[in-house]
Amino acid sequence: MESSTESVLDDEARELHFPSCDPRLLNCPSCEITASKFDTPVAYSWAYRVICGNCHDNWLVCKLCEGQRQRSHLKVTKTINRHHDWCLAKEKKLKKRKVGMENNANDESGGKSQTEKRIKESIDIPADGSLADDSALMEDIIDGDSVQNSEKSPDAINKTAYTENLRKITLMTEHGIILPVNYKTEDVKEPDWELLLEKNPRMLYFANEYKKKGLGAQNLIFSAIYQEENMPNVLVFDDNDVKLHLKMAQLVNTCTRTQRAHLADIVRLVDDSTTRKLKAQAMEKLNGPSSTNVLIPPLPVSDEDLRREFQSNRYSLLNNLPCPRVSYNSLHDISFANFEDCVEDFLAHGIPFSGLEKSKINKELDKLLAIDPDANAVLSFGKNLGDGFGEVDDSWTEAYECSDKLDSILCQKLYYRVEKEENGGAPCLHLGVDLWFDGFDPNNQSKKNRGSVYIRTVTFAPSKSFRNNLQNTYPLAIGPDKCDRSIIDKHVQEGLKKVSSKNADGRRRTFYCAAIGAEVEVNGLLISKLADQPERRKTLGLAAGNSTYHARFGVIVDLNHVSNYVRPCSVCREKIYKGDRKFDQVRCENCTQWNMDGNHPLLRFQIPENYPPECLSDIEKASELLSPRKISLSRLRISMREAGKRLVDGTWKEPVARSFLRVEGINEEWINKIVKFTRYVKAVNDIDPDLEELTEEEERLAEEQVLAGDGYPMPESWRDNISFIQNIDVPMHLLFLGMVESAVELIIMWCKCKRLYTKLRKKSQGAMKGLEVLGLSWLKILDMRNGKMGGWISENYMAFSRIAPWWYTILEFITADSPYEEPNKTRTSWTKAELQDWLRARELDSSGVVIVLRQRVEGYFNQSGGPPPVPTASGIGIDAIYRLIRSLLRVISLAMTETVTKKHLEELTFCIKHFLTDFEMVDEGVRPKRKKPKWVTTYNIAGLLNILDGMWLMGPLRNFWEGSFQGEGFLRFVKPEINGGLRTLWSVALMNRLCKKKALSCILRETTITEDNEDIDDIDWSLVEDGERMRHLMMDIDLEENDREERAEEINETVDVGEFHNHDYDKFVILWEKHECFSVVVLEDDTLRLVIDNGMNWLDIFVKPGTTSQKKNGMTYDNFDYRPEGTAPAEHNRIRYGCAMLPLLGSKKRRTNEKAYTIIRSDWRVWNGEGFDYISL
């Protein structure tokens, strides 16, 4: 830091320069010895730099502030800059704004201003002193004494003023401005810029433009660069420099943060390239041609240069990037990336991955699979191994543990199967593949050309420490949302087959693998297909969630018929609430205990009309009821072929086939396709002469199917060599957009019935801002608007589920609104407010003007049966709501676990059934009579039990989270590339842009690669969400004191949105007194700390001794306190979890006067008074 000459800090200097300064600020913060020297830094004229004579540490003391506190030692660069901005603002308020392009005044000592110094410093003077003769001229330019500034003669000034005023009068006349009578040139007044600037300071641009055309832009750029208000009137920028900075401002105004960083890198690299080029030219003139082999490429300076270098010919950079080839299906408007090229590109870039390998933790499972990997092993949780293993003890399930896909039962089965097939062949990488697909609306889609886009991506199995990274995911197919999914499924199947199939010599195709520097064979294995339920049902050709027989995904059962028996009876419900984990191990004769796929007699449902009797089992014929069944891909294939065959030979009529296929869960689209196909076959073979003629489209489609030789039409996804369970329910939609959102809606319905909703909305307004400002990556909560959650996405519902047990305790302190009373006067005289109150009391639409409202109310009175009644208050108490909220959080906590074991899944099974019982109890108390149960109509609730089979077979559900670059998160990469509407060949252009964008990203990463820090290997960062960032953040935390400032800046920049929040100490003390929310961390020794001072200090958080805990809604509240003295972070005691401290909510005010807090942890555990655990039911 450049400073003036140092002075001795004695008593006289202290009285002269630090009269109102707190004496503690002159004590060194490191060794606590009084400073011995001081000076004035050039960059910060508002401060003194104080220097310790003992340790030579230095800090700043502000001249403008009075009575600063002990903690105001200004050392950290970011804190200094923030204080610098504050001081500049204060100085500007004290100065009167001046107009005109005047030179900066000299200070009282006669020296030049800092702006002048910076201007002089910015002028590069060659070392040979070639500008020495012009130094006097430079002084004149700075001082404003050049010849250009000489004053004009009075006659010349009068003549110029007269001409200018005459021009203004002429312009007034031309623009239709009416002039007063006898208006003369001397009556034209100059604009009062001083007054105009007082009203609007941004008029300064126009004041400068009035002075001289172009001067406004010049001054804008000068002020931005030199941070001064006015530009010296004798200095000018070159016109090209002005244009450059304005063009850059144009770009920055529309850039995202990432794009702005890219632009800064480009400008810096261009400046560096130009400097090296000029230096090389100077050296060549001085020393002759250089013998160096380093080329300095010319920079593109025109649109033609850009197109030639990057786009337009065979040598252009973008046309030669290593990226997958793109093909186009014009009939369906779908673009494909070549699957083999994706595999080749992935391996050639050396991206970290993990192939299938033998499990290191599940030894007992390995022994069983080694016997026969194709045996009927465990595919459903709770089932024995079945045939194939003989009498095998299933005690292996007690020791089974899975935290990664590679250790799952599915991957181990695949590993032993392929190991048996290889028989000692060439080295082969068995590469796991995950597919994700969904439709989405582009961000900037125009209304006239609005259309959804369908995309399918492939993610190659990443390594454990490189989970779900963008580099592992490739776009595979893009088309309109209405495109035929089977075309895309067939493309994927063909790609996997080409990669994995063997030739006549028994060898597969080899790919170069940069990670090992050799070629390897690759066997692509489909691990999972990820999508939300509507998309999965459509791709699989299955009926929607509102269908009769397929309300629960993967299970055929008529829930409308058996819903009263599925939910637990009073006896089983009492066992659930007593915590009996084994309540469902003994069959109940009165209910199925939430089991929907077993052989319980109560699950049987009515046989539909026209159902073929030959398809009934003996039990079904005897009971005249159908039994529930699970869907499998093999059963779907057999059902479609059987229906097609019997339609062709005439055994079944179309109504019979339709009834049969509906019961099998197949949707109407594919039922119609098989019916039309059989019509075509019968027409071609003259089997049915009375058959109606087919349309041209039906005939074309059926002919394609026959020519393809695929037999009867069916979705291509049925031909995948996977089990049905591998079409897994993803947590984003199943849990958060399904389970949590439905529970919140149910609680709102209960509040309306209890007349609590109006006051709850008022309490909710702004209630989440304290948590929102913390910016925690694992708690992305948004404030409620009018008590509603409009615009919330999955991560917002996930955050709300963590705090729901805390937030809903406010229901205890809300009093119900008074019952609605109808106005005691004729309806024709009701006011608008009275009409709206009448409608709102019945939960009817209350929008519109008075006439519309009156007509609506009269319509309800005149309808048959009279107007709808006012809903009666629900008999469900607040205890049932609290129980629902607790079971909701516990299910999510267990479902999002890092490790799957048998005991864990048994507990999750019980908690899901507990939640379903609570959900149905509340819903039964608030839903109108004769209305279907909400758990039946909400397919995400009905399908909650599906996650058990998925987790048992494929490992933790969190490994299939779509929020990262695997799944929905990939759309952040895609949407910016969709410009305008979906025009001709839009999908080809989009796929090409995405592939090239991804290739450039990989190449840039490889050209700027840095060595990884290997010191931090003792923490499992996968335990923490956003763990890679946290690992980078906390490495080398025990830096030396002289490196702390730089490290503090780095930490402060990365923790704004992260695992924890960096608190300012002074603000924290104020907020602590107000009983606000805080961010804390749990260290490896299980102690609690609060991060302050840019990460350089931690405050110890502890429970006050002698205080008692309070229990509310499963949360434990303790009286916490903190130790004011901060402690520096230690290397051996790093952060393990982020947490949020939530205050006890009160009645009159939003928070009580007690300092009682509960704590939630980022891994879903809650404070229990001694540590953290799952919330109690």
Short mmCIF file of C-alpha atoms in Angstrom, two decimals, residues 75 480 548 763 842 1121 1125 1154:
data_model
loop_
_atom_site.label_atom_id
_atom_site.label_comp_id
_atom_site.label_asym_id
_atom_site.label_seq_id
_atom_site.Cartn_x
_atom_site.Cartn_y
_atom_site.Cartn_z
CA LYS A 75 -7.37 -4.79 8.27
CA PRO A 480 -40.80 -31.04 -29.64
CA THR A 548 -59.06 -46.48 -12.72
CA LYS A 763 -48.41 -13.96 10.07
CA ARG A 842 -68.03 -20.90 0.99
CA ASP A 1121 -25.69 -18.35 24.76
CA GLU A 1125 -14.33 -13.84 22.68
CA GLU A 1154 -36.58 -16.03 25.98
#
